[in-house]
Short mmCIF file of C-alpha atoms in Angstrom, two decimals:
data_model
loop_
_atom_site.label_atom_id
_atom_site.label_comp_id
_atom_site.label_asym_id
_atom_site.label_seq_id
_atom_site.Cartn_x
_atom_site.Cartn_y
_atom_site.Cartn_z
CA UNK Y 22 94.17 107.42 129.06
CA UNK Y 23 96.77 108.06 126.35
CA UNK Y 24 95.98 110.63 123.85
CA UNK Y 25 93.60 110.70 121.91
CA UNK Y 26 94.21 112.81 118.70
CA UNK Y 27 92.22 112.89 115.33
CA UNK Y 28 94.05 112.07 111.99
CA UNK Y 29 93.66 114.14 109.09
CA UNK Y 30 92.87 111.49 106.52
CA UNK Y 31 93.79 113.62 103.65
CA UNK Y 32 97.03 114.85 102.31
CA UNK Y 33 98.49 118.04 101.47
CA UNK Y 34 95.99 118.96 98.91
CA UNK Y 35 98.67 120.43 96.54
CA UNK Y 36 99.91 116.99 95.69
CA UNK Y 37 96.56 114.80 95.55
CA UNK Y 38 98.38 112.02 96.81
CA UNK Y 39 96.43 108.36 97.13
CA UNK Y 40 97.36 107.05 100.34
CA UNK Y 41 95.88 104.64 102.86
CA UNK Y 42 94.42 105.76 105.92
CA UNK Y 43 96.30 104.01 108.43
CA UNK Y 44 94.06 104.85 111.64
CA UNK Y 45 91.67 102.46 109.98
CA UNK Y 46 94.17 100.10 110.14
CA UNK Y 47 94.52 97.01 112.81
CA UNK Y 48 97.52 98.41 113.74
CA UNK Y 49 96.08 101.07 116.08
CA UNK Y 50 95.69 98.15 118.82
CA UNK Y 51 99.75 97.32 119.16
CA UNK Y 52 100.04 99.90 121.64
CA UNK Y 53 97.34 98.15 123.45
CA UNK Y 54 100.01 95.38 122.96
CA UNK Y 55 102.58 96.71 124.55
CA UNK Y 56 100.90 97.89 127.04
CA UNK Y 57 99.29 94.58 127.65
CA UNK Y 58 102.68 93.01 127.50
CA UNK Y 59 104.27 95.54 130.21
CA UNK Y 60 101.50 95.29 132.28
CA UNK Y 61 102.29 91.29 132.87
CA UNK Y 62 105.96 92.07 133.27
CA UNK Y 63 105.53 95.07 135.50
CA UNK Y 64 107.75 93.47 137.93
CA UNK Y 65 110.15 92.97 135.94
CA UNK Y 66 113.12 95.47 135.50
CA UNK Y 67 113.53 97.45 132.01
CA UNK Y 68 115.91 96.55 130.02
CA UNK Y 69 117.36 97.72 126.01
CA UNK Y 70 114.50 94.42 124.82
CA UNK Y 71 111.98 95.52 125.97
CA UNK Y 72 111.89 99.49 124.93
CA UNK Y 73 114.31 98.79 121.97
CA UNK Y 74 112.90 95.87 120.54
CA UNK Y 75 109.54 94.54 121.97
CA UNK Y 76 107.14 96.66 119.97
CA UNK Y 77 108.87 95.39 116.43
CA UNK Y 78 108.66 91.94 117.41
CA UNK Y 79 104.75 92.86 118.73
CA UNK Y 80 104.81 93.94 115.24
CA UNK Y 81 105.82 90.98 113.47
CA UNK Y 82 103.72 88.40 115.53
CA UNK Y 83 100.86 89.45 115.03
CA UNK Y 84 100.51 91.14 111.47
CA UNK Y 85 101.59 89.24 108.42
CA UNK Y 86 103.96 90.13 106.17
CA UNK Y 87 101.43 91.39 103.09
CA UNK Y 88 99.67 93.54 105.36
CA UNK Y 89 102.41 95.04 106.61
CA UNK Y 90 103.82 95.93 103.02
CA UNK Y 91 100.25 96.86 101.75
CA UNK Y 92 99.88 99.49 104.53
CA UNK Y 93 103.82 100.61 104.55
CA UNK Y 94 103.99 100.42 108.08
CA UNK Y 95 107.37 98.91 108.65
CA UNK Y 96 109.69 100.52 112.02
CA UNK Y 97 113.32 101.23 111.70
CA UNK Y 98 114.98 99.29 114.19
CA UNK Y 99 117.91 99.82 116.51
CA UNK Y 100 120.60 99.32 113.71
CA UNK Y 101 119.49 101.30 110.67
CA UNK Y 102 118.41 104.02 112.99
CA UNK Y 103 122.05 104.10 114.87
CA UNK Y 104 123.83 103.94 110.85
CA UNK Y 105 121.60 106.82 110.32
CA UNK Y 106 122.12 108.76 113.45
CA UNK Y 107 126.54 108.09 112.76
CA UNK Y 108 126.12 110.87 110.18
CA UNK Y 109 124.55 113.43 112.76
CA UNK Y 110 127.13 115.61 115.25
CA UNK Y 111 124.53 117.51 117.26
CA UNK Y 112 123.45 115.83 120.01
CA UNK Y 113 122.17 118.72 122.51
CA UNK Y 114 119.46 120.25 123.86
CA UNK Y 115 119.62 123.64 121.73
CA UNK Y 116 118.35 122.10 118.28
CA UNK Y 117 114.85 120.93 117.08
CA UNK Y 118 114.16 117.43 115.83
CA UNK Y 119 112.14 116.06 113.95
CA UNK Y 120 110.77 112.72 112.61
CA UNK Y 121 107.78 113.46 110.34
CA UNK Y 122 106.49 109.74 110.00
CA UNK Y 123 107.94 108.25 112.98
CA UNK Y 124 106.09 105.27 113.37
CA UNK Y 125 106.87 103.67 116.62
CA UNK Y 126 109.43 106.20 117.44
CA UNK Y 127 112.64 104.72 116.76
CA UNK Y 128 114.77 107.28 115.14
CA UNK Y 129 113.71 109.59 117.99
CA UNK Y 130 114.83 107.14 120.17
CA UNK Y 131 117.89 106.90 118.97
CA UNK Y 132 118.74 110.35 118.90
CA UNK Y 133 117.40 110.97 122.76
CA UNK Y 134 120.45 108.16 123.74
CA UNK Y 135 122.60 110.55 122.23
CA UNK Y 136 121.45 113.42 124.50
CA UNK Y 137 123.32 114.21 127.58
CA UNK Y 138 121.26 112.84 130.37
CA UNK Y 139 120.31 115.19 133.07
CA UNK Y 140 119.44 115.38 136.74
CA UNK Y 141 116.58 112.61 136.99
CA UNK Y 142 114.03 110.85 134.80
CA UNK Y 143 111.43 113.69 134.82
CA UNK Y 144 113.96 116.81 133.80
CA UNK Y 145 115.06 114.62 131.08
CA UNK Y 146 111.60 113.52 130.01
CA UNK Y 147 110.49 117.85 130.35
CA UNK Y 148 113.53 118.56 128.05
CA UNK Y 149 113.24 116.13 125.54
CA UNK Y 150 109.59 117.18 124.97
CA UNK Y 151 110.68 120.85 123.94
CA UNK Y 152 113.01 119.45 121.36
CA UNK Y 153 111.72 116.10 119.79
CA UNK Y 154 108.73 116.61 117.30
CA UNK Y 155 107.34 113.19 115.49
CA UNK Y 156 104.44 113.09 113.43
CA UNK Y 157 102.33 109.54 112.27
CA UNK Y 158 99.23 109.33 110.61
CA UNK Y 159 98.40 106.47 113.49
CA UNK Y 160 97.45 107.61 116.42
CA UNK Y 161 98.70 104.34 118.29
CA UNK Y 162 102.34 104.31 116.96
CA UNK Y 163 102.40 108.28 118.65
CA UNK Y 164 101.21 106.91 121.81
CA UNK Y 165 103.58 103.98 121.74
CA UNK Y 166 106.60 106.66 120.68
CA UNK Y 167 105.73 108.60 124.05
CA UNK Y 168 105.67 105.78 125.79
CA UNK Y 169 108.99 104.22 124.92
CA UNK Y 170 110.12 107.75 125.49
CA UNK Y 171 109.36 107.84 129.19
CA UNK Y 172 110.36 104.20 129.60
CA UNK Y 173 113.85 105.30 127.94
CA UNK Y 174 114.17 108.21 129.97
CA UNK Y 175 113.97 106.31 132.89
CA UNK Y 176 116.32 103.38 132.58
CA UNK Y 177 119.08 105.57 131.24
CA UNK Y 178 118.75 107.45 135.06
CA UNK Y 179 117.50 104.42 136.86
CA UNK Y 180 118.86 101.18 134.97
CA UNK Y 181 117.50 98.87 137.90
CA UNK Y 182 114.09 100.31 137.91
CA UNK Y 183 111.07 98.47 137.39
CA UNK Y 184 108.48 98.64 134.61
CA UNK Y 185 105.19 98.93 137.16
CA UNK Y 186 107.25 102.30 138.81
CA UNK Y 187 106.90 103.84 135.21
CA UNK Y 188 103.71 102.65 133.73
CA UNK Y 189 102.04 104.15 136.27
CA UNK Y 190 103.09 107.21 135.89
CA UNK Y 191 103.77 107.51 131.87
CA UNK Y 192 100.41 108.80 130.87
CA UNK Y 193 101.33 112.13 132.96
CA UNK Y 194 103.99 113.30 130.64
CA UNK Y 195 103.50 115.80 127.60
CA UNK Y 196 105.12 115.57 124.54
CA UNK Y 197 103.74 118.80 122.79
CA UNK Y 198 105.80 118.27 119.76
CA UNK Y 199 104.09 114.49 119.13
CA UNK Y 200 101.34 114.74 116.70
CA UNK Y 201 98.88 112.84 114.54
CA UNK Y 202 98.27 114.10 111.31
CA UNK Y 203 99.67 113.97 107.51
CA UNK Y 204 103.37 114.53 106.65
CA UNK Y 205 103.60 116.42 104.45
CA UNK Y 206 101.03 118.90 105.88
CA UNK Y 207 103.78 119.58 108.75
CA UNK Y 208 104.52 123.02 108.55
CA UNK Y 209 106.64 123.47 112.07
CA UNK Y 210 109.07 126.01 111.69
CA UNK Y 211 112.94 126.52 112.80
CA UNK Y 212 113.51 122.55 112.62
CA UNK Y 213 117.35 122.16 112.70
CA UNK Y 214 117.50 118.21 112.34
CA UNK Y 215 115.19 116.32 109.94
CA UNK Y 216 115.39 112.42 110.50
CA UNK Y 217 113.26 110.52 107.89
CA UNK Y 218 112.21 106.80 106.98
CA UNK Y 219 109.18 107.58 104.74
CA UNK Y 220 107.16 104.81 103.38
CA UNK Y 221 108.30 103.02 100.84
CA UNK Y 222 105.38 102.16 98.43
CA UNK Y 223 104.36 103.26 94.73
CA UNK Y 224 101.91 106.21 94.71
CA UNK Y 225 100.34 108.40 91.50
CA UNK Y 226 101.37 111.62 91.78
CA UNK Y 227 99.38 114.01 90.35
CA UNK Y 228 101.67 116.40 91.02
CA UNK Y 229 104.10 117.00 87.90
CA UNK Y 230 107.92 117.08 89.39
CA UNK Y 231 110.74 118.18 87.30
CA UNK Y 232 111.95 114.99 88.39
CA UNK Y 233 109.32 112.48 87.74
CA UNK Y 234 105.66 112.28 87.73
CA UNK Y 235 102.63 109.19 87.57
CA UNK Y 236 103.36 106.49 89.68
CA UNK Y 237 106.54 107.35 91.68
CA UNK Y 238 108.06 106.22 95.27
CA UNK Y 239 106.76 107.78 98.40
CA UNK Y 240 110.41 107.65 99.90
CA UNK Y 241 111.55 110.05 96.59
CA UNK Y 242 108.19 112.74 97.36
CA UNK Y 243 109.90 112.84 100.80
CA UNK Y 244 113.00 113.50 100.56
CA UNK Y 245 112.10 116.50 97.88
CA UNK Y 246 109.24 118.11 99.78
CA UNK Y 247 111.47 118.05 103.29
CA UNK Y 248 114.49 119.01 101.61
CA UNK Y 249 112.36 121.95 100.19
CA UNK Y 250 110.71 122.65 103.14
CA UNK Y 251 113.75 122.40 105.54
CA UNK Y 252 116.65 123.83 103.39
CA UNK Y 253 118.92 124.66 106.20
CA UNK Y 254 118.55 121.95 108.42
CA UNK Y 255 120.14 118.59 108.41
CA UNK Y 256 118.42 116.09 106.80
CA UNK Y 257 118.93 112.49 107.65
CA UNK Y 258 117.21 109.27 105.48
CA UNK Y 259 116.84 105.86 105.45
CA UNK Y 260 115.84 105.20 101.67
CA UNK Y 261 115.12 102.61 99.53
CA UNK Y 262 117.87 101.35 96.94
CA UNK Y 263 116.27 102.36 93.65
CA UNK Y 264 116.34 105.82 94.97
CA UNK Y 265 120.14 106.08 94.70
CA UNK Y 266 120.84 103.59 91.89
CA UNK Y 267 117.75 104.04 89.97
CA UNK Y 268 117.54 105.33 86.39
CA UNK Y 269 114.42 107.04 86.83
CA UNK Y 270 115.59 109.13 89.50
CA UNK Y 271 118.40 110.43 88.39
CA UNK Y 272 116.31 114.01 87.77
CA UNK Y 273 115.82 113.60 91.08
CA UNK Y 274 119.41 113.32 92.40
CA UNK Y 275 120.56 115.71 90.14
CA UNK Y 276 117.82 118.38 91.55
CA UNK Y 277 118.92 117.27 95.38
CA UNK Y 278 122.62 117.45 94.41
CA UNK Y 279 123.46 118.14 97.76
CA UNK Y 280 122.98 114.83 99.23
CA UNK Y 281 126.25 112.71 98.79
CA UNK Y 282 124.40 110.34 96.53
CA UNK Y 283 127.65 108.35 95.56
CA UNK Y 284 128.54 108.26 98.78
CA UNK Y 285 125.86 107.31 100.67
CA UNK Y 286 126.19 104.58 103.37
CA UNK Y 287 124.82 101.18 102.21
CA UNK Y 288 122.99 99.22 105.05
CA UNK Y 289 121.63 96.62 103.17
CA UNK Y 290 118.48 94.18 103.21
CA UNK Y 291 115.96 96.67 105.75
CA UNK Y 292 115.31 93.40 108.09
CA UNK Y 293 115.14 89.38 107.23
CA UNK Y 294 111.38 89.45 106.52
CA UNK Y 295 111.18 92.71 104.05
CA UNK Y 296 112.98 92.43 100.32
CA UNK Y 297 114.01 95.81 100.01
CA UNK Y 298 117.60 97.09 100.15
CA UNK Y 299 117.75 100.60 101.45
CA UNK Y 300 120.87 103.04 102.38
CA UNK Y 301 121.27 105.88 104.74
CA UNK Y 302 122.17 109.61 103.25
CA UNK Y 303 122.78 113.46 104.60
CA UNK Y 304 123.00 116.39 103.32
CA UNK Y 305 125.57 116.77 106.04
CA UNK Y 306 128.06 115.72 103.53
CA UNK Y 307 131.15 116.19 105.16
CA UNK Y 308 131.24 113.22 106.63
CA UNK Y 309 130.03 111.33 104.15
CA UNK Y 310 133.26 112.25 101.80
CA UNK Y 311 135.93 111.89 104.88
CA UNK Y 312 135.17 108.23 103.95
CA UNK Y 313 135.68 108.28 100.03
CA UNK Y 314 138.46 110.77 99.54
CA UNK Y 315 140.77 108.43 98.07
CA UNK Y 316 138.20 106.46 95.77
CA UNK Y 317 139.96 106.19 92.26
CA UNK Y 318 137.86 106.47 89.72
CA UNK Y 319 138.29 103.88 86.63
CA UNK Y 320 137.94 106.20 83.32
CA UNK Y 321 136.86 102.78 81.33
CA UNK Y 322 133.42 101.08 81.65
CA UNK Y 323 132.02 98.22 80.24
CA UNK Y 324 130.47 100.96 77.82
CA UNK Y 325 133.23 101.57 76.37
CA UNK Y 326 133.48 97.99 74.62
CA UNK Y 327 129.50 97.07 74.75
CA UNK Y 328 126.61 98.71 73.54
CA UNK Y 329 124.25 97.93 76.19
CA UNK Y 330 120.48 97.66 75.96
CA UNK Y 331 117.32 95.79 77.25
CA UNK Y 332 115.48 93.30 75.45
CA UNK Y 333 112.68 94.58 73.15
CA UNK Y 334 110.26 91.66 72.86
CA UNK Y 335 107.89 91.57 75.24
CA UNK Y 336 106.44 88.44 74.85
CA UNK Y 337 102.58 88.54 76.14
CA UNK Y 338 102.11 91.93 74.80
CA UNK Y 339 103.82 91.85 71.41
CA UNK Y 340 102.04 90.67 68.61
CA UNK Y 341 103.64 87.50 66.46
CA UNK Y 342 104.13 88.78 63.70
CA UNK Y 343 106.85 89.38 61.21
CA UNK Y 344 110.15 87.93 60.44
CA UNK Y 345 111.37 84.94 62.23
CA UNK Y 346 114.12 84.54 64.07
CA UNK Y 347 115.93 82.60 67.32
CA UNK Y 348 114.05 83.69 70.51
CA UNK Y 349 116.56 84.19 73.83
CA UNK Y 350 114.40 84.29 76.97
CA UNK Y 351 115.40 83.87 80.91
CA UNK Y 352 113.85 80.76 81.16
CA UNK Y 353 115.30 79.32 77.60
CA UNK Y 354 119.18 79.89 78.41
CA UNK Y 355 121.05 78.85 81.19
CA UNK Y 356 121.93 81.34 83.39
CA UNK Y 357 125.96 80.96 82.73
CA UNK Y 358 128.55 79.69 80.24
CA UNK Y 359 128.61 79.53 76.28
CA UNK Y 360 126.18 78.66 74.34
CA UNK Y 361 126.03 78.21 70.64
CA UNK Y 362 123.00 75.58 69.70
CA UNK Y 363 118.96 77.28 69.79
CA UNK Y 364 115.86 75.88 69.05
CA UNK Y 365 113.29 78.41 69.90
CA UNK Y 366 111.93 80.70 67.66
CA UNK Y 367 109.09 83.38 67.18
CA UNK Y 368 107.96 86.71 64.90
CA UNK Y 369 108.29 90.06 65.45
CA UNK Y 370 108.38 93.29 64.12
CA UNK Y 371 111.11 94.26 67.15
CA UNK Y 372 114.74 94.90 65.88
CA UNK Y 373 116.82 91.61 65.77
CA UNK Y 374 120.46 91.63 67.62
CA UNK Y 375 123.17 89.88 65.61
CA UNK Y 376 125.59 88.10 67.00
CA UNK Y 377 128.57 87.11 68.80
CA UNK Y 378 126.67 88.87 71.88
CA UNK Y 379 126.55 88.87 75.90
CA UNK Y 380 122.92 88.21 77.51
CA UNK Y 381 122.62 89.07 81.21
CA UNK Y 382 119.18 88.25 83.66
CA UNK Y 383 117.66 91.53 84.65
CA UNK Y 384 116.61 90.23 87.65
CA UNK Y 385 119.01 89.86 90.43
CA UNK Y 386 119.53 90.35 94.22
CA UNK Y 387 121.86 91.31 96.51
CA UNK Y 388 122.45 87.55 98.35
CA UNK Y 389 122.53 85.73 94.87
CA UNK Y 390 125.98 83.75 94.12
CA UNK Y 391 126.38 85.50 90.85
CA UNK Y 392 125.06 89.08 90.55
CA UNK Y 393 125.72 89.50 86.67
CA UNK Y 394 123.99 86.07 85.75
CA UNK Y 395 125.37 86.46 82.01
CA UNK Y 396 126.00 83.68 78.96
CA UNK Y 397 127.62 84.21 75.80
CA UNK Y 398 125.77 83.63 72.74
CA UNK Y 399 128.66 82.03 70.37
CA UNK Y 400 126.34 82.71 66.87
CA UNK Y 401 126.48 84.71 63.83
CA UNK Y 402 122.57 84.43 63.65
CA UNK Y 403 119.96 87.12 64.45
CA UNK Y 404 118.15 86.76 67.96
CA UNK Y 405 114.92 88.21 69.14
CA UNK Y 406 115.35 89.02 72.71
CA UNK Y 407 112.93 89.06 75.79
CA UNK Y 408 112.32 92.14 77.84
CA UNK Y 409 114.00 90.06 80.83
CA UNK Y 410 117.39 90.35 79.40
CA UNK Y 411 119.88 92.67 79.11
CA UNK Y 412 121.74 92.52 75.82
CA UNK Y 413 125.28 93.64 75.67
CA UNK Y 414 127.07 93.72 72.07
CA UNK Y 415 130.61 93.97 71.40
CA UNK Y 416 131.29 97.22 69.32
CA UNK Y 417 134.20 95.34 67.61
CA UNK Y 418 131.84 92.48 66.93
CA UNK Y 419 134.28 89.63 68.42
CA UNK Y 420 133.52 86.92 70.36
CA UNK Y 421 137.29 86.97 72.26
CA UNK Y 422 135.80 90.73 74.20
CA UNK Y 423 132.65 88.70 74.95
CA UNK Y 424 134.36 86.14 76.49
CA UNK Y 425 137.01 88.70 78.26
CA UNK Y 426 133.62 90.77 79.94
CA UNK Y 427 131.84 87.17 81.07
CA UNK Y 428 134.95 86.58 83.11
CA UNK Y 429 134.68 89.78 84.86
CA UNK Y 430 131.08 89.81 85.07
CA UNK Y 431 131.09 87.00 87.18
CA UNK Y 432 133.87 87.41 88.77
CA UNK Y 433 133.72 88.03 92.96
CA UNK Y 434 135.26 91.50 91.81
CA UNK Y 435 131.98 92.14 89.84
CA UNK Y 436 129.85 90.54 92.22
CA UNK Y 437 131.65 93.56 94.99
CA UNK Y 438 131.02 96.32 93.31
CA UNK Y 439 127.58 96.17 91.46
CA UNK Y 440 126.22 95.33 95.33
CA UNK Y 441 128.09 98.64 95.84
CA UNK Y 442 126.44 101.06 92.80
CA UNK Y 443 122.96 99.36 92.96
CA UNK Y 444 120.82 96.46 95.50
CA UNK Y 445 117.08 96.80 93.89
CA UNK Y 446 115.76 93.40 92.47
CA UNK Y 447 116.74 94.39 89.18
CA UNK Y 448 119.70 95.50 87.00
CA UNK Y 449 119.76 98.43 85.37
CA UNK Y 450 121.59 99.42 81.67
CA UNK Y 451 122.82 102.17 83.39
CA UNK Y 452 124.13 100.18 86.47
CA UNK Y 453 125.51 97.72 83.85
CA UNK Y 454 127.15 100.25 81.27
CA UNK Y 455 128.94 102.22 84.26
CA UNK Y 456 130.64 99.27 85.87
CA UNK Y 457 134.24 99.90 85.66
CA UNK Y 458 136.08 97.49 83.19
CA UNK Y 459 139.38 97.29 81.16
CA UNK Y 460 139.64 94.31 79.14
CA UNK Y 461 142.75 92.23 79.41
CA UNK Y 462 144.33 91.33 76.12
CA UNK Y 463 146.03 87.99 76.23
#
């Protein structure tokens, strides 16, 4: 039998969080899975595959992609987990670890390769169970972590051994420190290292931050309550983009100034199949900054020419009414060059823009061509513009610094370092207003 623990299916009370139950969840049978899968290859010798990768791709075949994302359950993988464990120094025995939401186990994983191996399989499985401490609200993904554990333990001492000599013998093993429960109910003390991929999804907070409140990210609840919680130990996190470059949480970076947040390590899309761009940070910022000491910073920004703004019209939700004027939408401009001819117009009590002006799509990814999609609107008239457009106005009024930013704004340069300050699906004015920028007078 492998254990057989009850979830807590609320959380900490003091936040009122809404959050999925994820024991009721079809998840719980991928240990079964695995199981089932080492069971026919039990003659087979282990190998990095099968205790490295074979539960993801378990994961993958037989869950769809929406179901995954619904439920947040999404596992680290061998190379996020090994950018986030570059930023940690202490790889011993004397220091307590911990991964609060550890899913299938892989940050834990990665740190035990790290560990000095010792005499034989079962001293190294005893002393990595009085150090590691995970925590999932699934039951399964705990078992599979101790599992993969034992099977790890064993091919680092014994890389020729087979996988029927350790299944038979896994379910003997303790791991005190492996629990089911909630997160943010852990309340473990003397934790030294904190390694954390929390889920990713929208959640209403009841719970009024200084930061941010309503519907906010799980990942940014997280990193504040563990920060909070652990103040002295090192905290490690994989973290979704809009944390970092985000607008709306730049209370929250501000209040965790401690983390290297301009600094942090990008890693980029989190695997093929998920569309999220996420980066690795520690409040062990030394190392972080070794990296970035000779960074120059640019004192000009394309804020310093443009006043930069979103769209106001929002064009299912506004009412038409009003003056008239020409209507600029995503779908009614092409997405580069000059354009000076429009046909489509519309009412509205929202605050026209006059032009010469620069119009850039808001929404934008990391593995398009052109990451500033922008077009120059060559008119004197007064535009209406949608809510999917950023609007950036010359504060000289000429048409010569439009044309002088759309060259750099599309440029390769550009392209480099907006992937740098921000990777969500959507631009930001902030993002936009901060990019460095001199114009070139010809």
């Amino acid at each position: 039998m492998y254990i057989q623990l009850v979830s807590n299916p609320s959380f900490i009370d003091s936040l009122n969080l809404q959050l999925f139950n994820r024991d009721d969840y079809k998840v719980m049978y991928l240990c079964q899975r695995y199981i089932s899968f080492l069971t026919a290859h039990q003659e087979d010798c282990l190998s990095e595959a099968i205790i490295f990768d074979k539960p993801y791709q378990l994961l993958r075949e037989n869950y769809s992609d929406d179901e995954l994302r619904l439920h947040g359950v999404f596992f680290s993988g061998r190379e996020v987990a090994k950018q986030l464990l570059s930023c940690i120094q202490k790889y011993d025995y004397q220091h307590q670890v911990m991964d609060p939401c550890c899913g299938a186990g892989d940050l834990l994983l990665a740190y035990a390769v790290k560990l000095p191996p010792l005499a034989d399989p079962k001293t190294t499985i005893l002393e990595w169970a009085k150090i590691l401490h995970g925590n999932d609200s699934n039951a399964d993904f705990v078992n599979i972590t101790k599992l993969r554990l034992v099977l790890l333990a064993n091919y680092i001492l014994i890389p020729s051994i087979t996988i029927q000599e350790v299944i038979s013998t896994w379910e003997q093993y303790i791991f005190p420190f492996l629990t089911v429960g909630n997160a943010l109910d852990i309340n473990t003390p003397d934790i030294d290292i904190v390694l954390l991929n929390p889920p990713y999804q929208q959640i209403v907070v009841n719970k009024i931050y200084s930061w941010g409140k309503g519907k906010i990210s799980m990942a940014a609840v997280f990193i504040y309550e563990f920060y909070y919680k652990y103040p002295k130990a090192i905290i490690a996190a994989i973290l979704p983009d809009v944390i970092r470059s985000g607008s709306r949480y730049i209370k929250l970076r501000q209040d965790l100034s401690m983390f290297p947040w301009k600094c942090a390590q990008i890693y980029g899309r989190f695997d093929k199949r998920t569309d999220v761009d996420v980066f690795t940070i520690s409040n062990n910022s030394k190392i972080f900054f070794q990296n970035n000491k000779n960074i120059k910073k640019n004192t000009k920004t394309i804020a310093s020419y443009f006043f930069v703004h979103v769209g106001s019209v929002v064009p299912h939700r506004d009412p038409i009414k009003g003056p008239s004027h020409f209507f600029l939408t995503a779908k009614n401009l092409p997405s580069k060059g000059e354009v000076t001819s429009f046909t489509e117009t519309r009412k509205s009590l929202r605050t026209p823009h006059k032009g010469p002006f620069l119009v850039m799509r808001r929404t934008s990814s990391p593995t398009d061509k052109v990451r500033c999609a922008t077009t120059i609107i060559n008119s004197a008239e007064d535009f209406f513009i949608e809510n999917h457009l950023i609007v950036l106005i010359p504060k000289n009024g000429k048409l010569e610094t439009c044309r002088a930013a759309y060259n750099f704004l599309v440029s390769q340069q550009c392209n480099t370092i907006v992937n740098k300050m921000i990777r969500c699906r959507h631009l930001t004015t902030s993002a936009i207003s901060n990019l460095p920028y001199i114009e070139e007078k010809e």
